[in-house]
Coordinates of C-alpha atoms and ligand atoms in Angstrom, one line a residue:
M1 CA 140.7 23.6 67.5
E2 CA 137.1 23.1 65.7
P3 CA 134.3 24.3 65.6
P4 CA 131.4 23.4 67.2
A5 CA 129.0 20.8 64.3
R6 CA 125.7 23.2 64.2
G7 CA 122.9 21.3 66.9
F8 CA 126.0 21.9 69.8
F9 CA 124.3 23.9 70.9
M10 CA 120.3 22.6 71.1
S11 CA 120.7 21.0 74.5
I12 CA 120.3 24.0 76.0
R13 CA 116.9 25.2 77.8
P14 CA 115.6 27.5 76.2
I15 CA 115.4 30.4 79.2
R16 CA 112.3 33.4 79.6
L17 CA 112.7 36.3 81.3
T18 CA 110.6 39.6 82.0
N19 CA 113.4 42.2 81.4
T20 CA 113.2 45.1 82.3
L21 CA 114.3 47.7 79.7
T22 CA 111.6 46.1 77.5
G23 CA 108.7 46.2 80.1
K24 CA 107.9 42.9 78.8
K25 CA 109.2 38.4 79.2
E26 CA 111.0 37.6 76.5
L27 CA 113.1 34.3 75.3
L28 CA 117.0 34.4 76.1
E29 CA 119.0 34.7 73.1
T30 CA 122.6 35.1 74.2
L31 CA 124.8 37.3 72.3
E32 CA 127.3 34.0 71.8
P33 CA 125.4 31.1 72.0
G34 CA 126.0 29.0 74.9
K35 CA 127.5 31.5 76.6
L36 CA 126.1 33.7 78.8
S37 CA 127.2 36.9 81.2
L38 CA 125.5 37.7 84.0
Y39 CA 126.5 40.7 85.9
S40 CA 125.1 42.1 89.3
C41 CA 124.9 44.6 91.5
G42 CA 127.1 44.7 94.8
P43 CA 126.4 45.9 98.7
T44 CA 128.3 49.4 99.3
V45 CA 130.6 47.8 102.5
Y46 CA 130.1 49.7 105.8
N47 CA 127.9 48.0 107.4
L48 CA 127.1 44.2 108.4
I49 CA 124.1 43.5 105.2
H50 CA 120.7 43.3 106.1
I51 CA 118.2 40.8 104.8
G52 CA 116.9 42.7 101.8
N53 CA 120.6 42.9 101.0
L54 CA 120.6 39.3 101.1
R55 CA 117.6 38.3 99.0
A56 CA 119.6 40.3 95.4
A57 CA 122.3 38.7 96.4
M58 CA 119.8 35.2 96.6
V59 CA 117.7 35.6 93.4
A60 CA 121.9 37.0 91.7
D61 CA 122.5 33.2 93.5
M62 CA 119.6 31.5 91.8
F63 CA 119.7 33.2 88.2
F64 CA 123.6 31.6 88.4
R65 CA 122.5 28.0 89.0
L66 CA 120.0 27.8 86.4
F67 CA 121.8 29.4 83.9
R68 CA 124.7 26.9 84.7
R69 CA 122.1 23.9 84.6
A70 CA 119.7 24.7 81.6
G71 CA 123.6 24.5 80.0
Y72 CA 125.4 28.1 79.4
D73 CA 128.6 28.8 80.3
V74 CA 128.3 31.6 82.8
N75 CA 130.7 34.1 83.6
F76 CA 129.0 35.9 86.7
V77 CA 130.4 39.5 87.8
R78 CA 128.7 40.3 91.6
N79 CA 130.4 43.6 93.0
Y80 CA 132.1 45.2 96.6
T81 CA 131.0 49.1 97.0
D82 CA 134.1 50.1 98.5
V83 CA 135.3 54.2 97.8
D84 CA 131.9 55.0 99.4
D85 CA 131.0 58.2 101.8
K86 CA 129.2 56.1 104.1
I87 CA 132.2 54.1 104.4
I88 CA 134.2 57.6 104.5
T89 CA 131.6 57.9 107.0
R90 CA 132.5 55.3 109.3
A91 CA 135.8 55.1 109.0
R92 CA 135.4 58.5 110.6
Q93 CA 133.9 57.5 113.6
E94 CA 136.0 53.8 114.2
G95 CA 139.4 55.8 113.6
T96 CA 140.4 54.5 110.4
T97 CA 141.2 53.9 106.8
S98 CA 138.4 53.3 104.6
E99 CA 140.4 50.8 103.5
D100 CA 140.2 49.2 106.3
I101 CA 136.0 49.4 107.1
A102 CA 135.8 47.4 103.4
R103 CA 138.3 45.7 103.9
K104 CA 136.5 43.7 107.1
Y105 CA 132.9 44.1 105.9
I106 CA 133.6 42.3 102.6
A107 CA 134.9 39.7 104.9
E108 CA 131.6 39.2 107.5
V109 CA 129.5 39.4 104.0
E110 CA 131.7 36.8 102.7
K111 CA 130.9 35.2 105.9
D112 CA 126.9 35.8 106.0
Y113 CA 127.4 34.8 101.7
A114 CA 129.2 31.6 102.7
V115 CA 126.0 30.3 105.0
A116 CA 122.9 30.9 103.3
G117 CA 124.4 29.0 100.7
L118 CA 125.7 31.3 97.9
L119 CA 127.5 29.8 95.3
E120 CA 130.8 31.6 93.8
P121 CA 131.2 33.6 91.2
N122 CA 134.1 34.0 88.5
H123 CA 134.9 37.3 89.6
K124 CA 134.4 39.4 92.4
T125 CA 135.2 42.7 91.7
T126 CA 136.5 46.2 94.6
V127 CA 136.2 49.9 93.0
T128 CA 139.6 49.9 94.2
T129 CA 140.9 47.8 92.1
H130 CA 139.6 48.7 88.4
M131 CA 140.6 53.0 89.6
A132 CA 143.0 52.2 85.8
E133 CA 139.7 50.8 84.0
I134 CA 137.2 53.9 85.7
I135 CA 139.7 56.6 84.4
S136 CA 139.7 55.2 80.6
M137 CA 136.5 54.4 80.7
I138 CA 136.1 58.8 81.3
E139 CA 138.4 59.6 79.1
K140 CA 136.3 58.0 76.2
I141 CA 133.5 59.8 77.7
I142 CA 135.1 62.9 77.5
A143 CA 136.3 62.1 74.1
H144 CA 133.5 61.4 72.4
G145 CA 131.6 64.8 73.8
Q146 CA 128.9 63.1 75.5
G147 CA 131.1 64.7 79.3
Y148 CA 133.0 67.3 81.2
V149 CA 135.5 69.2 83.0
V150 CA 134.6 71.5 85.8
E151 CA 137.0 72.5 88.3
G152 CA 138.4 69.3 88.7
E153 CA 135.4 67.1 88.3
V154 CA 133.9 65.1 85.6
F155 CA 130.1 64.9 84.2
F156 CA 128.0 63.1 82.6
S157 CA 125.6 65.2 79.7
V158 CA 122.5 63.5 80.1
K159 CA 121.4 65.6 76.5
D160 CA 124.2 64.4 75.1
F161 CA 123.5 60.6 75.5
P162 CA 120.3 60.0 72.8
G163 CA 117.5 57.2 74.6
Y164 CA 119.4 58.6 78.2
G165 CA 115.7 57.3 80.3
K166 CA 115.0 53.9 78.0
L167 CA 114.9 52.3 81.5
S168 CA 113.1 53.7 83.3
H169 CA 110.8 54.7 80.5
R170 CA 110.6 58.1 81.3
N171 CA 111.9 61.4 79.5
I172 CA 114.7 63.5 80.8
D173 CA 112.0 66.0 81.0
E174 CA 109.7 63.5 82.7
L175 CA 112.9 62.7 85.3
E176 CA 113.5 66.1 85.7
A177 CA 110.1 66.7 86.8
G178 CA 110.5 63.7 89.1
A179 CA 113.7 62.5 90.2
R180 CA 115.5 64.3 93.1
V181 CA 119.2 65.5 92.3
E182 CA 122.1 66.5 93.8
I183 CA 121.7 70.5 93.9
N184 CA 125.3 71.3 91.5
E185 CA 125.8 74.8 90.7
K186 CA 128.7 73.1 88.7
K187 CA 126.1 70.4 87.1
R188 CA 124.6 71.7 82.8
N189 CA 121.7 70.0 83.8
P190 CA 120.5 68.8 87.7
L191 CA 120.2 65.1 85.6
D192 CA 124.0 65.1 85.3
F193 CA 125.6 63.3 87.2
S194 CA 129.3 62.9 88.5
L195 CA 131.9 60.3 87.2
W196 CA 135.1 61.4 88.9
K197 CA 135.4 64.0 91.7
P198 CA 137.1 65.9 93.5
A199 CA 138.7 64.4 96.9
K200 CA 138.4 66.7 100.0
P201 CA 140.6 67.1 102.6
G202 CA 140.9 63.9 105.2
E203 CA 139.8 61.3 101.7
P204 CA 140.8 58.4 100.1
F205 CA 141.8 59.6 96.8
W206 CA 143.5 59.1 93.2
E207 CA 145.5 60.6 90.8
S208 CA 143.4 61.2 87.3
P209 CA 144.3 63.6 84.7
W210 CA 141.4 66.5 86.4
G211 CA 143.2 65.8 89.9
R212 CA 143.9 63.7 93.0
G213 CA 140.5 62.6 93.2
R214 CA 137.3 59.5 93.5
P215 CA 134.7 57.9 91.0
G216 CA 131.1 58.8 91.0
W217 CA 129.4 56.1 92.5
H218 CA 127.6 54.5 88.8
I219 CA 131.1 54.9 86.7
E220 CA 132.2 51.6 88.6
C221 CA 129.7 48.8 87.7
S222 CA 130.6 50.5 83.6
A223 CA 134.4 49.6 84.0
M224 CA 134.2 46.4 86.3
A225 CA 131.6 45.1 83.2
S226 CA 133.1 45.7 80.4
K227 CA 136.4 44.6 82.2
W228 CA 135.2 41.6 82.6
L229 CA 132.3 40.7 80.4
G230 CA 133.2 43.1 77.3
D231 CA 131.0 45.8 76.1
R232 CA 128.1 44.8 76.1
I233 CA 127.2 42.1 78.0
D234 CA 123.8 38.9 78.3
V235 CA 122.6 39.8 81.9
H236 CA 123.0 42.1 84.5
H237 CA 120.8 42.2 87.7
G238 CA 120.3 44.5 90.7
G239 CA 117.6 45.5 93.0
E240 CA 114.5 47.2 91.7
D241 CA 116.1 50.8 93.4
L242 CA 118.9 50.3 91.5
V243 CA 116.5 50.7 87.8
F244 CA 117.0 55.0 88.3
P245 CA 120.1 56.4 88.4
H246 CA 122.5 53.8 88.8
H247 CA 121.6 51.7 85.9
E248 CA 120.2 53.9 83.6
N249 CA 123.5 56.0 83.9
E250 CA 125.0 51.9 83.7
I251 CA 124.0 52.4 80.0
A252 CA 124.8 56.1 79.4
Q253 CA 128.1 55.6 80.4
S254 CA 128.7 52.3 78.6
E255 CA 127.1 53.1 74.9
A256 CA 128.4 56.6 75.6
A257 CA 132.1 54.8 75.7
C258 CA 132.1 51.9 74.0
G259 CA 129.6 53.8 71.6
K260 CA 128.4 49.3 71.3
A261 CA 124.2 49.1 71.5
P262 CA 122.7 47.6 73.7
F263 CA 125.5 47.5 76.7
V264 CA 122.6 45.3 78.6
K265 CA 120.7 42.8 77.2
Y266 CA 118.5 41.6 79.6
W267 CA 117.9 44.0 82.6
L268 CA 116.8 41.7 85.7
H269 CA 115.2 44.0 89.0
S270 CA 114.4 42.0 92.0
A271 CA 111.3 43.3 94.3
F272 CA 112.4 45.0 97.8
L273 CA 111.9 42.4 100.8
T274 CA 109.5 44.6 104.1
L275 CA 109.4 44.9 107.4
S276 CA 105.0 46.4 108.1
K277 CA 105.5 46.7 104.3
E278 CA 108.6 49.8 104.3
K279 CA 111.6 49.0 102.6
M280 CA 114.6 47.5 104.6
S281 CA 116.9 50.0 103.9
K282 CA 120.1 50.9 106.0
S283 CA 119.4 54.5 106.2
I284 CA 115.5 53.7 107.9
G285 CA 117.3 52.2 109.7
N286 CA 114.8 49.6 110.0
V287 CA 117.4 46.4 109.6
F288 CA 117.8 42.7 110.8
L289 CA 120.5 41.4 109.3
A290 CA 121.6 39.2 108.0
R291 CA 124.1 37.9 110.4
D292 CA 120.7 37.6 113.2
F293 CA 119.6 35.6 110.9
L294 CA 121.7 32.8 110.4
T295 CA 122.8 32.7 113.7
Q296 CA 119.2 32.5 115.1
Y297 CA 117.4 30.8 112.3
S298 CA 120.0 29.2 109.4
G299 CA 121.1 29.2 106.3
E300 CA 118.8 26.9 104.9
I301 CA 115.6 28.1 106.0
A302 CA 116.8 31.6 105.4
R303 CA 117.4 31.0 101.6
Y304 CA 112.9 28.9 101.7
L305 CA 112.2 32.5 102.9
L306 CA 113.9 34.2 100.7
L307 CA 113.2 31.9 97.4
S308 CA 110.2 31.0 98.0
V309 CA 107.9 34.3 96.4
H310 CA 108.9 35.3 93.2
Y311 CA 112.0 37.7 92.6
R312 CA 109.7 40.1 91.4
S313 CA 107.3 41.0 94.6
I314 CA 107.7 42.2 97.4
I315 CA 108.7 40.0 100.6
D316 CA 106.4 41.1 103.3
F317 CA 109.9 40.0 106.1
G318 CA 107.8 38.6 109.2
D319 CA 106.4 35.6 111.6
E320 CA 104.8 34.4 108.9
S321 CA 106.8 34.6 106.5
I322 CA 109.7 32.3 108.5
E323 CA 106.7 29.9 110.0
N324 CA 106.1 28.9 105.9
A325 CA 109.8 28.9 105.4
M326 CA 110.0 26.0 108.8
T327 CA 106.6 23.9 108.4
G328 CA 108.4 24.0 104.1
L329 CA 111.3 22.3 105.2
T330 CA 110.0 20.3 108.2
R331 CA 107.9 18.6 105.2
I332 CA 110.4 17.9 103.1
Y333 CA 112.8 16.5 105.5
E334 CA 110.5 14.4 107.4
A335 CA 109.4 12.6 103.3
K336 CA 113.4 12.5 103.2
H337 CA 113.5 11.1 106.2
K338 CA 111.4 8.6 105.4
A339 CA 112.6 8.2 101.7
K340 CA 116.6 7.6 103.9
A341 CA 114.9 5.1 105.4
L342 CA 113.2 3.2 103.5
A343 CA 116.4 3.0 101.0
G344 CA 118.2 2.2 103.2
A345 CA 116.5 -1.0 104.2
K346 CA 117.1 -4.8 104.6
R347 CA 115.5 -5.4 101.0
A348 CA 111.7 -6.8 101.0
V349 CA 110.2 -10.0 99.2
P350 CA 108.6 -8.2 96.1
D351 CA 105.6 -7.2 95.9
L352 CA 103.1 -7.3 93.5
R353 CA 100.7 -4.1 93.9
A354 CA 103.9 -2.8 95.4
E355 CA 105.5 -2.6 92.3
S356 CA 103.2 -1.1 90.5
L357 CA 102.9 2.0 92.0
W358 CA 106.3 2.8 93.6
G359 CA 106.8 1.8 89.2
D360 CA 104.3 5.0 88.9
F361 CA 105.9 6.6 91.5
V362 CA 109.1 7.0 90.2
A363 CA 108.0 8.4 86.6
E364 CA 105.7 10.9 88.7
C365 CA 109.9 12.2 90.1
E366 CA 111.1 12.7 86.2
K367 CA 107.6 14.4 85.2
T368 CA 108.2 16.5 88.6
R369 CA 111.5 16.6 87.5
E370 CA 110.8 18.4 84.3
Q371 CA 108.0 20.3 85.9
I372 CA 110.9 22.0 88.1
L373 CA 113.2 22.7 85.4
E374 CA 109.8 24.2 83.6
A375 CA 108.9 26.2 86.2
M376 CA 112.0 27.6 86.5
A377 CA 112.9 28.2 83.0
N378 CA 109.7 30.1 82.5
D379 CA 110.8 33.8 84.5
F380 CA 112.5 31.8 87.0
G381 CA 109.0 30.6 88.7
T382 CA 110.6 29.2 92.2
P383 CA 106.9 29.5 93.8
E384 CA 105.8 27.1 91.1
V385 CA 109.3 24.2 91.6
L386 CA 107.8 23.4 95.4
S387 CA 105.0 23.2 94.3
A388 CA 105.9 20.7 92.5
V389 CA 108.3 18.9 95.1
F390 CA 104.9 19.6 97.4
Q391 CA 102.9 17.3 95.3
L392 CA 105.2 14.1 95.1
T393 CA 105.8 15.3 98.5
R394 CA 101.8 14.0 99.2
E395 CA 102.1 11.2 97.0
F396 CA 105.3 10.0 98.8
N397 CA 103.5 10.1 102.4
R398 CA 101.0 8.8 101.2
I399 CA 102.2 5.9 99.3
S400 CA 105.0 5.3 101.9
V401 CA 102.7 3.4 104.7
E402 CA 102.8 0.0 105.7
P403 CA 102.5 -2.7 103.7
L404 CA 103.6 -0.6 101.2
A405 CA 106.7 0.7 102.9
Q406 CA 108.3 -2.3 103.0
A407 CA 111.4 -2.1 100.9
T408 CA 110.6 -4.0 97.7
P409 CA 113.7 -3.9 95.1
S410 CA 111.1 -0.6 93.4
A411 CA 110.0 0.8 96.9
V412 CA 113.9 1.5 97.1
L413 CA 114.4 2.9 93.8
G414 CA 110.9 5.5 94.1
A415 CA 113.0 6.7 97.9
Q416 CA 116.4 7.0 95.6
A417 CA 114.5 8.6 93.2
F418 CA 112.7 10.9 95.6
I419 CA 116.7 11.5 96.7
G420 CA 116.7 12.8 93.9
I421 CA 114.9 15.1 92.9
L422 CA 115.7 17.2 96.5
E423 CA 119.1 17.2 95.8
N424 CA 120.2 16.8 92.5
D425 CA 116.9 19.3 91.9
L426 CA 115.4 21.8 94.5
G427 CA 118.7 21.6 96.2
D428 CA 120.8 22.3 92.8
L429 CA 118.9 24.7 91.8
M430 CA 117.3 26.5 94.9
G431 CA 120.1 25.3 97.3
L432 CA 117.4 23.2 99.3
G433 CA 117.3 19.8 101.0
R434 CA 120.6 18.8 99.4
L435 CA 121.4 18.8 104.1
D436 CA 121.3 14.8 106.1
P437 CA 117.1 15.0 107.4
E438 CA 118.4 13.4 110.8
K439 CA 120.7 16.4 111.3
A440 CA 117.7 19.3 108.9
L441 CA 115.0 18.4 111.6
A442 CA 116.8 18.1 115.5
D443 CA 118.0 21.7 113.6
L444 CA 114.4 23.2 113.4
A445 CA 112.9 21.3 116.0
R446 CA 116.1 23.4 118.5
V447 CA 114.9 26.9 116.6
K448 CA 111.0 25.9 116.7
A449 CA 111.8 25.8 120.8
A450 CA 113.4 28.9 120.5
R451 CA 111.0 30.8 119.0
S452 CA 108.0 29.3 121.6
G453 CA 110.3 30.6 124.3
G454 CA 112.6 27.0 125.4
K455 CA 108.8 25.3 125.7
I456 CA 109.7 22.1 122.9
S457 CA 106.9 21.0 121.5
P458 CA 106.2 16.7 121.6
E459 CA 107.6 17.1 117.9
Q460 CA 110.8 18.3 119.1
V461 CA 111.0 16.2 121.4
E462 CA 110.6 13.1 118.8
A463 CA 112.9 14.7 116.8
L464 CA 115.7 14.8 119.4
I465 CA 114.9 10.8 120.3
V466 CA 115.4 10.0 117.1
E467 CA 118.9 12.2 116.9
R468 CA 119.5 10.6 120.1
R469 CA 119.0 7.0 119.7
N470 CA 121.2 7.2 116.2
A471 CA 124.4 8.7 117.0
R472 CA 123.8 6.1 119.6
A473 CA 124.5 3.9 116.9
A474 CA 126.8 5.3 115.5
K475 CA 128.4 4.4 118.9
N476 CA 128.4 8.7 118.9
F477 CA 127.7 9.0 122.8
G478 CA 129.2 12.1 123.0
R479 CA 126.0 13.3 121.0
A480 CA 123.7 11.3 122.5
D481 CA 124.8 12.4 125.7
E482 CA 124.3 16.0 125.2
I483 CA 121.1 15.6 124.0
R484 CA 120.5 13.7 126.9
K485 CA 121.3 17.3 128.6
E486 CA 119.0 19.5 126.2
L487 CA 115.9 18.0 127.0
L488 CA 116.6 18.2 130.2
E489 CA 117.2 21.6 129.9
K490 CA 114.0 22.0 128.0
G491 CA 112.5 20.3 131.0
V492 CA 111.9 16.8 129.0
E493 CA 112.9 13.8 131.2
I494 CA 113.5 11.1 128.7
K495 CA 114.3 6.7 129.7
D496 CA 115.8 4.1 128.3
G497 CA 113.6 -0.1 128.6
P498 CA 113.2 -2.8 126.5
Q499 CA 110.4 -0.7 125.0
G500 CA 112.9 2.2 123.2
T501 CA 113.0 5.2 124.8
T502 CA 110.2 7.0 127.0
W503 CA 109.9 11.1 128.0
E504 CA 107.8 13.0 130.2
Y505 CA 107.5 17.1 130.7
R506 CA 108.7 17.5 134.6
Ligands
AMP601 P1 123.6 48.4 98.9 O1 124.2 48.3 99.4 O2 122.5 49.5 99.2 O3 123.9 49.2 97.6 O4 123.3 47.4 98.7 C1 122.5 46.1 98.0 C2 122.3 45.8 97.6 O5 120.9 45.5 98.1 C3 121.1 46.4 95.7 O6 120.9 45.6 94.9 C4 120.0 46.9 96.7 O7 119.1 47.3 94.9 C5 119.6 45.3 97.2 N1 118.3 46.0 97.8 C6 119.1 47.0 99.0 N2 117.8 47.2 100.4 C7 116.7 45.7 99.8 C8 115.8 45.9 100.3 N3 114.8 46.0 101.4 N4 115.4 44.4 99.7 C9 115.5 44.0 98.6 N5 117.3 43.9 98.1 C10 117.4 45.3 98.8
ZN602 ZN1 126.1 48.7 90.0

């Protein structure tokens, strides 16, 4: 095949991102032009994930979406940790095997990811299917003099790895002083960490040159990244709790085994989601399960809540963040609803003033598209994306009033351009604004009603009446009846008359 012509990759949009390794915002330059390898550390599967875990996964998905949109051929790996003490404990409690627990929760997490609109990565990996790669990597580390074996346990020797601490920006002495490290008589240095540990009775094990055992936590990501993405990769992501020791150890292992540095060009870390200012965490027990949120609210409300804040800022989860997400989505879908009606209306006669105003609006849409892409390319500026969309929404609302709301040719083009921004730009990059507006508004109304203890607001009633009218127009009488019943249950009686539908609280 002919090599690509010079300038072939010129169409790739420049992206700047904050690299934990250097502490700076840098211009992304991938190892191979036009290609991008992305690895994100996924959950340990012994339980349903909480909304903080979902944040981390959704941020990685948002990176993936932008890299693709910017023109890269992306290879994205997300892993599941399916060997771990917590999984073993859970299996004992439930009288089953670790394998069963892991299989069960991987399936559950996948369900949550799908409802939350996460795209499929290129590879979803598990530790248990990479034992050969893990063992071979440990052998290399030992052969290079950076690992040692004590009674069936293999340790990484941090003193033999120059540069240990470069990601967390601390030297070995500072790390030793600050770290809560596991006391283990067999270690030469308290910061040394396990690459392989012998199996205790009743634990799952794999055969290895050091006896029956299982890998330490950190080696899995080094081995899986190298297998699917190569010895050096472009972008590695995880929650900020993983900087030390997990990612620091990944660097040490990969660079020691492969002899190539840096293992990762750009390290991206997403901030925590907190509850009353405390990190949401399974071990603290202050968790709100992603499953509960997705059932009570929706995938889109979760996306808005988790992506409307910049990925490097904390989200304090609670009523305010939920209200904010619902208000934002309602604004977007109310405007989309109007735009859809306008785009589909019977054509009106062209009008000079309308033509010129709507013409400007189409140009405004183009400008907004550029602003959205620019904001995303500047370290994934999702708050700026939303503010550009809201500015355009305000403009749309301003001009889509009578007499300009007639479906003149340029008004129709304007409405279509606006829908295009929501679906193809906001939708593509943040996974928001793609739904059918009537359905989205009816769902938002239902969620609001449930939040206010069943008392339904007039706007919510109106939204359901519109949905019912459309259902009837589409001859979907079953749905129309359902809505009438639902309103009755909420204390609202409706009457159909020659003037349309009227309603009152009973
Ligand atoms: P774990 O199952 O604890 O290994 O976590 C899986 C992923 O979720 C990792 O990338 C963590 O950094 C991330 N994570 C865990 N807790 C939170 C939280 N409260 N907020 C944001 N991310 C989190
Ligand atoms: Zn990892």
